C-alpha positions in Angstrom: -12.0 15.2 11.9 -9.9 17.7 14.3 -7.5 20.0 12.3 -4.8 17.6 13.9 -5.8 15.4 11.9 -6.1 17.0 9.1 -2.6 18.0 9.5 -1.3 14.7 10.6 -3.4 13.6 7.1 -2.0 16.1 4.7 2.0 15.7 6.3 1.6 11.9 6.1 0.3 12.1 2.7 3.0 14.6 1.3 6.3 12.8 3.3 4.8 9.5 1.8 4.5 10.9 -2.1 8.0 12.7 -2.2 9.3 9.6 -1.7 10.4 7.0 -4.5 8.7 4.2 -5.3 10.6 1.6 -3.2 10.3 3.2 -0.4 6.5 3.8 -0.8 6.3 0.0 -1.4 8.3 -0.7 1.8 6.8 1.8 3.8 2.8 0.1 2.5 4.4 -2.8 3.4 5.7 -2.6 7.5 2.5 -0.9 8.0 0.1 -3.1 6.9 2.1 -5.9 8.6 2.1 -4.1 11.5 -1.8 -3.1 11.4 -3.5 -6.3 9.5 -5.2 -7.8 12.2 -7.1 -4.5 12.9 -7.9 -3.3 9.5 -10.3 -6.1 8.0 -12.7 -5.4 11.4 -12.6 -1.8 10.5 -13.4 -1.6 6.8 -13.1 -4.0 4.9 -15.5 -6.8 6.6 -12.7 -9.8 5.9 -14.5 -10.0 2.2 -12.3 -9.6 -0.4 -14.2 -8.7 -4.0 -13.7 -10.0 -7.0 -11.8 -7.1 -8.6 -9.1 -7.3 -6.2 -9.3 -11.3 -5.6 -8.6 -11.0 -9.2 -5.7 -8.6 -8.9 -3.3 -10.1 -6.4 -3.8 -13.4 -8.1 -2.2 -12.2 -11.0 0.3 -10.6 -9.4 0.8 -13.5 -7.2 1.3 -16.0 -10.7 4.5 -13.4 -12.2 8.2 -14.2 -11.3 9.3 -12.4 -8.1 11.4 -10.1 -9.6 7.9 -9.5 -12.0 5.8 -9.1 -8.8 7.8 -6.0 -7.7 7.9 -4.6 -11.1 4.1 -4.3 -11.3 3.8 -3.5 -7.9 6.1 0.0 -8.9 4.0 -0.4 -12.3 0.6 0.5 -9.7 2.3 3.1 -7.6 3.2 4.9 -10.6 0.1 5.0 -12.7 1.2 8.0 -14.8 4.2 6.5 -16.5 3.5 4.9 -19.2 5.3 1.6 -21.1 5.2 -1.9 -20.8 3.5 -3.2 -18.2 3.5 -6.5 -16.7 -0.4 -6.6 -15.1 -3.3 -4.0 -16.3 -2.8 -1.5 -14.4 -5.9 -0.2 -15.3 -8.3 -2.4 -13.5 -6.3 -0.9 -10.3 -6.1 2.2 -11.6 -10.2 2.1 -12.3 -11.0 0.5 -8.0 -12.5 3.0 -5.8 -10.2 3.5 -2.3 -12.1 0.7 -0.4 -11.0 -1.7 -3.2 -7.4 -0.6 -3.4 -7.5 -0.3 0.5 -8.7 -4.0 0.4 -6.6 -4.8 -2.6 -3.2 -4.0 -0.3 -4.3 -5.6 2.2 -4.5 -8.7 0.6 -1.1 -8.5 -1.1 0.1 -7.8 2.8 -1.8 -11.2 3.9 0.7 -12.8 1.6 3.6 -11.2 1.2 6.8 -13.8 2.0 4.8 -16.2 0.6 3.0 -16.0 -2.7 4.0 -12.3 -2.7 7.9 -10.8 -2.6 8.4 -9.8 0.7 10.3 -7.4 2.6 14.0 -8.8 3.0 14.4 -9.7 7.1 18.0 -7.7 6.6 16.4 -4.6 4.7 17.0 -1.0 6.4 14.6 1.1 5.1 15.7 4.4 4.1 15.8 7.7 6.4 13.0 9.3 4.6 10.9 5.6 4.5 11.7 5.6 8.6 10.5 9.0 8.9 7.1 8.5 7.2 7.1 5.3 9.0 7.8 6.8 12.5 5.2 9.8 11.4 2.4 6.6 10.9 2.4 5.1 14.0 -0.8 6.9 15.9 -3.0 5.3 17.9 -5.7 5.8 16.5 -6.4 3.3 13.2 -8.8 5.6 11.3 -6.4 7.9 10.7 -4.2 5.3 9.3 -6.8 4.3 7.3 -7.3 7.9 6.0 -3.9 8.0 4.7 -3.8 4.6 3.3 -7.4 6.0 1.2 -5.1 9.1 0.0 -2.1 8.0 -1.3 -3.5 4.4 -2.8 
């Protein structure tokens, strides 16, 4: 990896965990909209596991207003208190299985999944991480997606 790279990796990843965790889930979200067709190809060999299979589906049988609550509940793995999926079989997936596990909430959100509303603005700081993300070049993407899951 070029220090570019490194330094695209290591701004990326600090812009995307100062911010809060709404915007983080937007921000997971128009990206892996935006790259989904490519990423399967690239590392995850269209197979989803078990462990994450698992996951989504139980995320994907709560209320709406449930699904984004233990979505937050995953990006924020050192709060404690009530939690409405075990955030411990996420917390326990290596970063190909959470890479793999996002993915397949992406492949669904609007539909079994809260989405993002069509009429949502993100925020200036979730535009600017946004903005920062879009490179060319996939891998890197992939790198920070591997970081900050």
């Amino acid at each position: 990896m070029t220090s570019t790279n490194v330094n695209f990796l290591e701004q990326s990843v600090s812009k995307f965990q100062s911010l809060d965790t709404d915007d983080r889930l937007t921000v997971l979200a128009l990206l892996y909209t935006e790259i989904s067709d490519e990423i399967p190809a690239l590392c995850l060999n269209d197979v989803p596991n078990e462990r994450t299979a698992n996951l989504v589906a139980q995320i994907q049988n709560l209320p709406q207003a449930e699904q984004l609550f233990a979505l937050r509940q995953l990006l924020k793995q050192d709060e404690v208190g009530e939690t409405a999926i075990p955030t411990q079989e996420y917390a326990s997936m290596n970063a190909d299985d959470k890479l793999a596990f996002w993915y397949q909430l992406a492949q669904n959100l609007g539909t079994s999944i809260i989405g993002v509303p069509n009429d949502y603005i993100p925020s200036e700081k979730a535009t600017e991480v946004i903005d920062l993300l879009h490179t060319p070049n996939i891998e890197d993407l992939v790198n920070f997606f591997k970081r900050v899951l």
